Amino acid sequence: MPRLTLNGIPVDFPFEPYPCQEVYMEKVLECLQKKVNGILESPTGTGKTLCLLCSTLAWREHFKDSITARKLAQRMAGGELFPGRPLCSWGTAASEEEASTYYTDVPKIIYASRTHSQLTQVIQELKNTAYRPRICVLGSREQLCINPEVKKLQSNHMQIYTCRSKVLNRACHFYNNVEEKSTDKELMKSIMDIEDLVKSGSKHRACPYYLSRSLKQQAEVIFMPYNYLLDSKSRKSHSLDLKGTVVILDEAHNVERLCEESASFDLTPYDLASAMDAVNVVLEEQAKILQQNEISAEFNMDLATSAGLNMELEDIAKIKKILLQLEGAIDAVELPPSATGVTKEGSYIFELFAQAQITFQTKSSLLESLEQILQYLSSCPGIFVNTAGLHKLSDIIQTVFSSEPPEGTAALRPQPLTAKYYKVHIHLGPSSEKKRERTDLWTSSARKEGKTLSYWCFSPGYCMQELVGQGVRSIILTSGTLSPLSSFTLEMQIPFPVCLENPHVISKHQLWVGIIPKGPDGTELTSSYERRFSEDYLSSLGKTVGNLVRVVPHGMLIFFPSYPVMDRSLEYWREHDLARRIEEVKPMFVEPRSKGSFAEVMDAYCDKVACPKSTGATFLAVCRGKASEGLDFADITGRAVVVTGLPFPPRREPRVVLKMQFLDEMKSTAAGAQYLSGWEWYHQQASRAVNQAIGRVIRHRQDYGAIFLCDQRFTAGSVRGSLPSWVRPHVSVYDSFGRAVRSVSSFFRLAQDTMPPPLLQRPASSAACLSESSSAPSTSAEHILSLQKAKSLDDHVPSLKRRKGKGEEASSLCLEYEEELLSPRRKCAGLLDALEHNEKSSEGAEEGDDFPGEEEVAQLPPREEQKGGRKRIKLLSNAAGREPPGEPRARAALYMAAVKESLSQHSFQAFSRALQAYKETNDFDSLLAQLISLFAEDAGMHSLLRGFYQFLRPLHKQQFDEACCSLTGLGCGYKPEHSLLQEEREVIAKERALLEESQSQPGWKRPQRSSSPT
């Protein structure tokens, strides 16, 4: 590996670095050597992660060398060990004022990113370097626990308290092996991501969760999601000692929002009702034990005890009283006639909590009591109660009283920073409708409309100052999209002496950027609040997209400012035949609101783009949505990004209004130069969301693509100045739409001629690729061509990488326009078989009873009929070597995978029980009631409700279709023949086949009906 010297430190790099990579590493080293903070922007594809790792680890090794040199110098008493290399040259990473002779003083590196999937990519990069530090990855019990009894529990809270109970009683043999295995050299020296850690823990039968905490003590680099670092409660629970550490926050464009959210909360009426219900359960159980003990005492019998609960009945009653008082204090706040709510200073939270006897003096005992109650509820196998409200209340108390009041000050107004950075907002909450009636004597004083208590932090600097207060050596924030840097540094409220906006590693012929202020018809493109739903704008935007899909090769991403704008645009395009024109060239895939089906839609989009017979596809998404955050639309999956407007935050939302007021208040103070104005922040949010979206287009050195900014407001200098530094030099304004099309056409022709073809080959057939030459597309599996695919979804979208076993059974939701033709009925395997197959991950499972069913169910929200056919969501297999999508077992397994990903563990278990009961009892009414409770409330799950149609017994199909029409506005494509038994349908199919065969014979004539009666 090449070795280069930067800032006096030798750095091993896997290859000869680009100039921008050298500059980036020099800035990282400057932060470390000078013990200062840095904010570094480097576009995706410039090797930012590799540069971070190599420079930081090189500095750390150099730091150790300097300690070694001082130790030797002390022993040599002024002599030299090697005459040609004086000891003073061994290391200069540690300055004179921090000179140390202890290796324990070498700073640890804390590397934090947004998700574990991103950390997995970072650890893979680490394996490509010459450095082999001791590392560990921190995760939750939900991710790391391998105890079967704990893993099967419904909620994360139950897992936490059950695990603690087992550890306390040494009842978990996986935990008992941790101490022995934590000193294993193989484990200590291995570079393992979170999946490797689970595999290794299973292999050694040692708990990965506690193993990671044990490895943390000796680790030189600790990887974690950055909410573990920024949330004071998480720091405490993971015992993070930050003194002297180097903190790296990768993908830091989200840090601002997360800092505010980790220090804020919303306490709804439902949360309080849930907490009181849980306390009621404990009260009733303890009352029963008390009565039983009174009877037992009379007859000298053994007394019953409460496992894990060392509380008197009166103490539990006091907890309930506190909850009632808190609810009453919130409800007593008078709200103005308008629906905006009332806002008070941040310090008001202490006055409000004091009315419920929650103060700095009582918080410790109250938290201890809540902990005991939660532990008791989790350890009682016969008690099933929702503890989320109690758990949230415990977190809220820790958030409010996170720091002790200064000595000599009143407990009610302890922190000037609280009054400065926080606001209390009380408003009518939508959750009040969920509040349940309680029939005990201590009934709640709840009104018809309960009130939500919001405690909002408006300065991410509050959280960053807490980090600095922990004694960190340096904080480095880095991402591909931090622009505009000046406003970002002001929001953080800590000094950043080192700043960098890095250029890209690509050449100018690899990027085309155009501002298109007018559509093809000359209409001004602007998605402002006043014009975003106007017909002339929606029509012109549709025509613009319809033209761009003809000049952009392969995949094209279209980003809208919000879901309502995207939904209305699609609706208009469908009504006015614009959608059909777009899909004649590139089928449209729409980002779903629910995360359950997102992976399937992404997989189908990638399949369609990779199909050699297709002309690509368009992916419609939303700024700040899932597709704009960290997904890798490399090469042909993202040749162009179209931004249709500036995604400003909702201007009238209370939190946005209060944030702007807060910034304006800070701006008017003496230290106003350190703050943005409210209006500057508002525009900065839109700019950063745009920058995040356009960052999808160039993903590596050999990539190329185009960026279309389709809003006339991009022509303003302030908006263009907020674009990333690597984009700004390429921006051109095209007053004529035709000129923009000609320019970008030339760009793509040149790029395709000069750039090497992407290494993108799929080994298996693409289910998304249908015969282009077929005059009448068919839904049958026989018409799906076996064609070359591109990369798998995990290669296209690393952050969607799923665990083996779960991802294998996942399905692809392919949105296509097809004719009304339906394929012949096929025998459908049981849905319960799919459930068992999914749970056991066993491909050889035997088939059980059959549920005669249908082929794919037509689903076309929001319009059912369109020219050119119907839009369908088809469940397609994405695993090579499996049964084709048309096979019943594959469809059942894929449907189960989609359901499992969309539902919580508890809801999925209820779904499974309902299936089992239906199979055994044929009770359709009970099954329908359960399906409605699971899928009908959330519009994003209506497709799963209708999708169940194919697995019903024939006699129930018509009734189910009518129920779906009533609940979702769309039916399931019911036809009378669907109610026939399998045998009857096979007979009809044979007769139809014989008729078609006879019709195909030469000389066949249609029988003429006789005009006269016989």
mmCIF file of N, CA and C in Angstrom, residues 12 52-61 64 106-111 122-137 185-193 215-216 218-223:
data_model
loop_
_atom_site.group_PDB
_atom_site.id
_atom_site.type_symbol
_atom_site.label_atom_id
_atom_site.label_comp_id
_atom_site.label_asym_id
_atom_site.label_seq_id
_atom_site.Cartn_x
_atom_site.Cartn_y
_atom_site.Cartn_z
ATOM 1 N N ASP A 12 -0.808 5.241 5.719
ATOM 2 C CA ASP A 12 -0.929 4.150 4.751
ATOM 3 C C ASP A 12 -2.303 4.236 4.093
ATOM 4 N N LEU A 52 -11.187 9.153 6.276
ATOM 5 C CA LEU A 52 -11.404 9.331 7.715
ATOM 6 C C LEU A 52 -10.685 8.252 8.510
ATOM 7 N N LEU A 53 -10.886 6.997 8.097
ATOM 8 C CA LEU A 53 -10.306 5.880 8.838
ATOM 9 C C LEU A 53 -8.781 5.907 8.783
ATOM 10 N N CYS A 54 -8.232 6.054 7.590
ATOM 11 C CA CYS A 54 -6.770 5.990 7.452
ATOM 12 C C CYS A 54 -6.072 7.134 8.187
ATOM 13 N N SER A 55 -6.584 8.352 8.050
ATOM 14 C CA SER A 55 -5.921 9.492 8.699
ATOM 15 C C SER A 55 -6.060 9.418 10.215
ATOM 16 N N THR A 56 -7.222 9.036 10.701
ATOM 17 C CA THR A 56 -7.426 8.985 12.152
ATOM 18 C C THR A 56 -6.581 7.888 12.790
ATOM 19 N N LEU A 57 -6.549 6.714 12.170
ATOM 20 C CA LEU A 57 -5.778 5.598 12.739
ATOM 21 C C LEU A 57 -4.275 5.829 12.596
ATOM 22 N N ALA A 58 -3.874 6.502 11.514
ATOM 23 C CA ALA A 58 -2.451 6.848 11.373
ATOM 24 C C ALA A 58 -2.032 7.809 12.474
ATOM 25 N N TRP A 59 -2.853 8.801 12.759
ATOM 26 C CA TRP A 59 -2.550 9.756 13.830
ATOM 27 C C TRP A 59 -2.472 9.035 15.178
ATOM 28 N N ARG A 60 -3.386 8.092 15.400
ATOM 29 C CA ARG A 60 -3.401 7.384 16.687
ATOM 30 C C ARG A 60 -2.127 6.551 16.850
ATOM 31 N N GLU A 61 -1.684 5.896 15.782
ATOM 32 C CA GLU A 61 -0.434 5.119 15.862
ATOM 33 C C GLU A 61 0.754 6.039 16.105
ATOM 34 N N LYS A 64 0.948 6.949 19.686
ATOM 35 C CA LYS A 64 1.572 5.890 20.488
ATOM 36 C C LYS A 64 3.088 5.885 20.302
ATOM 37 N N VAL A 106 -3.728 7.331 25.217
ATOM 38 C CA VAL A 106 -3.957 7.434 23.775
ATOM 39 C C VAL A 106 -5.461 7.541 23.543
ATOM 40 N N PRO A 107 -5.924 8.583 22.861
ATOM 41 C CA PRO A 107 -7.379 8.790 22.715
ATOM 42 C C PRO A 107 -8.074 7.654 21.969
ATOM 43 N N LYS A 108 -9.260 7.311 22.446
ATOM 44 C CA LYS A 108 -10.106 6.369 21.716
ATOM 45 C C LYS A 108 -10.839 7.123 20.605
ATOM 46 N N ILE A 109 -11.189 6.382 19.576
ATOM 47 C CA ILE A 109 -11.943 6.951 18.462
ATOM 48 C C ILE A 109 -13.390 6.454 18.567
ATOM 49 N N ILE A 110 -14.332 7.375 18.587
ATOM 50 C CA ILE A 110 -15.750 6.999 18.552
ATOM 51 C C ILE A 110 -16.285 7.397 17.187
ATOM 52 N N TYR A 111 -16.650 6.385 16.407
ATOM 53 C CA TYR A 111 -17.124 6.610 15.043
ATOM 54 C C TYR A 111 -18.640 6.353 15.022
ATOM 55 N N VAL A 122 -18.871 1.000 6.743
ATOM 56 C CA VAL A 122 -17.632 1.604 7.255
ATOM 57 C C VAL A 122 -16.658 0.508 7.691
ATOM 58 N N ILE A 123 -17.175 -0.503 8.376
ATOM 59 C CA ILE A 123 -16.302 -1.588 8.857
ATOM 60 C C ILE A 123 -15.743 -2.385 7.682
ATOM 61 N N GLN A 124 -16.526 -2.538 6.610
ATOM 62 C CA GLN A 124 -16.001 -3.197 5.417
ATOM 63 C C GLN A 124 -14.859 -2.389 4.813
ATOM 64 N N GLU A 125 -14.998 -1.053 4.838
ATOM 65 C CA GLU A 125 -13.904 -0.194 4.363
ATOM 66 C C GLU A 125 -12.666 -0.354 5.234
ATOM 67 N N LEU A 126 -12.870 -0.491 6.544
ATOM 68 C CA LEU A 126 -11.740 -0.663 7.461
ATOM 69 C C LEU A 126 -10.942 -1.920 7.114
ATOM 70 N N LYS A 127 -11.643 -2.963 6.693
ATOM 71 C CA LYS A 127 -10.967 -4.209 6.327
ATOM 72 C C LYS A 127 -10.082 -4.032 5.095
ATOM 73 N N ASN A 128 -10.345 -2.998 4.305
ATOM 74 C CA ASN A 128 -9.537 -2.743 3.103
ATOM 75 C C ASN A 128 -8.284 -1.934 3.386
ATOM 76 N N THR A 129 -8.106 -1.506 4.632
ATOM 77 C CA THR A 129 -6.932 -0.699 4.987
ATOM 78 C C THR A 129 -5.843 -1.579 5.587
ATOM 79 N N ALA A 130 -4.690 -0.973 5.844
ATOM 80 C CA ALA A 130 -3.580 -1.694 6.467
ATOM 81 C C ALA A 130 -3.703 -1.712 7.987
ATOM 82 N N TYR A 131 -4.680 -1.010 8.528
ATOM 83 C CA TYR A 131 -4.791 -0.850 9.973
ATOM 84 C C TYR A 131 -5.704 -1.928 10.563
ATOM 85 N N ARG A 132 -5.306 -2.445 11.700
ATOM 86 C CA ARG A 132 -6.077 -3.480 12.388
ATOM 87 C C ARG A 132 -6.242 -3.126 13.870
ATOM 88 N N PRO A 133 -7.033 -2.087 14.162
ATOM 89 C CA PRO A 133 -7.242 -1.713 15.566
ATOM 90 C C PRO A 133 -8.224 -2.670 16.236
ATOM 91 N N ARG A 134 -8.233 -2.651 17.559
ATOM 92 C CA ARG A 134 -9.266 -3.388 18.301
ATOM 93 C C ARG A 134 -10.553 -2.555 18.232
ATOM 94 N N ILE A 135 -11.619 -3.183 17.786
ATOM 95 C CA ILE A 135 -12.860 -2.433 17.610
ATOM 96 C C ILE A 135 -14.018 -3.127 18.325
ATOM 97 N N CYS A 136 -15.109 -2.396 18.480
ATOM 98 C CA CYS A 136 -16.364 -3.006 18.910
ATOM 99 C C CYS A 136 -17.512 -2.193 18.325
ATOM 100 N N VAL A 137 -18.657 -2.852 18.158
ATOM 101 C CA VAL A 137 -19.867 -2.206 17.648
ATOM 102 C C VAL A 137 -20.935 -2.301 18.725
ATOM 103 N N LYS A 185 -8.629 -14.101 22.242
ATOM 104 C CA LYS A 185 -7.826 -13.289 21.323
ATOM 105 C C LYS A 185 -8.497 -13.153 19.957
ATOM 106 N N GLU A 186 -9.167 -14.220 19.523
ATOM 107 C CA GLU A 186 -9.835 -14.174 18.221
ATOM 108 C C GLU A 186 -10.919 -13.092 18.204
ATOM 109 N N LEU A 187 -11.680 -13.014 19.305
ATOM 110 C CA LEU A 187 -12.744 -12.021 19.383
ATOM 111 C C LEU A 187 -12.172 -10.612 19.525
ATOM 112 N N MET A 188 -11.117 -10.472 20.317
ATOM 113 C CA MET A 188 -10.557 -9.145 20.566
ATOM 114 C C MET A 188 -9.900 -8.559 19.332
ATOM 115 N N LYS A 189 -9.315 -9.410 18.488
ATOM 116 C CA LYS A 189 -8.572 -8.910 17.338
ATOM 117 C C LYS A 189 -9.396 -8.898 16.051
ATOM 118 N N SER A 190 -10.555 -9.549 16.062
ATOM 119 C CA SER A 190 -11.367 -9.616 14.850
ATOM 120 C C SER A 190 -12.041 -8.275 14.578
ATOM 121 N N ILE A 191 -12.147 -7.950 13.302
ATOM 122 C CA ILE A 191 -12.911 -6.764 12.892
ATOM 123 C C ILE A 191 -14.293 -7.251 12.473
ATOM 124 N N MET A 192 -15.278 -7.048 13.338
ATOM 125 C CA MET A 192 -16.606 -7.607 13.135
ATOM 126 C C MET A 192 -17.655 -6.501 13.087
ATOM 127 N N ASP A 193 -18.558 -6.585 12.107
ATOM 128 C CA ASP A 193 -19.723 -5.711 12.122
ATOM 129 C C ASP A 193 -20.791 -6.363 12.993
ATOM 130 N N LEU A 215 -16.064 -5.802 25.211
ATOM 131 C CA LEU A 215 -15.009 -5.458 24.260
ATOM 132 C C LEU A 215 -14.759 -3.954 24.213
ATOM 133 N N LYS A 216 -15.805 -3.180 24.556
ATOM 134 C CA LYS A 216 -15.690 -1.716 24.540
ATOM 135 C C LYS A 216 -14.571 -1.226 25.462
ATOM 136 N N GLN A 218 -11.628 -2.437 26.027
ATOM 137 C CA GLN A 218 -10.295 -2.519 25.431
ATOM 138 C C GLN A 218 -10.252 -1.999 23.996
ATOM 139 N N ALA A 219 -11.399 -1.621 23.458
ATOM 140 C CA ALA A 219 -11.452 -1.218 22.054
ATOM 141 C C ALA A 219 -10.743 0.114 21.835
ATOM 142 N N GLU A 220 -10.112 0.218 20.678
ATOM 143 C CA GLU A 220 -9.468 1.474 20.274
ATOM 144 C C GLU A 220 -10.399 2.320 19.405
ATOM 145 N N VAL A 221 -11.303 1.646 18.707
ATOM 146 C CA VAL A 221 -12.322 2.329 17.895
ATOM 147 C C VAL A 221 -13.681 1.733 18.259
ATOM 148 N N ILE A 222 -14.635 2.597 18.616
ATOM 149 C CA ILE A 222 -15.981 2.148 18.996
ATOM 150 C C ILE A 222 -16.969 2.692 17.961
ATOM 151 N N PHE A 223 -17.702 1.783 17.342
ATOM 152 C CA PHE A 223 -18.706 2.168 16.342
ATOM 153 C C PHE A 223 -20.095 2.128 16.980
#
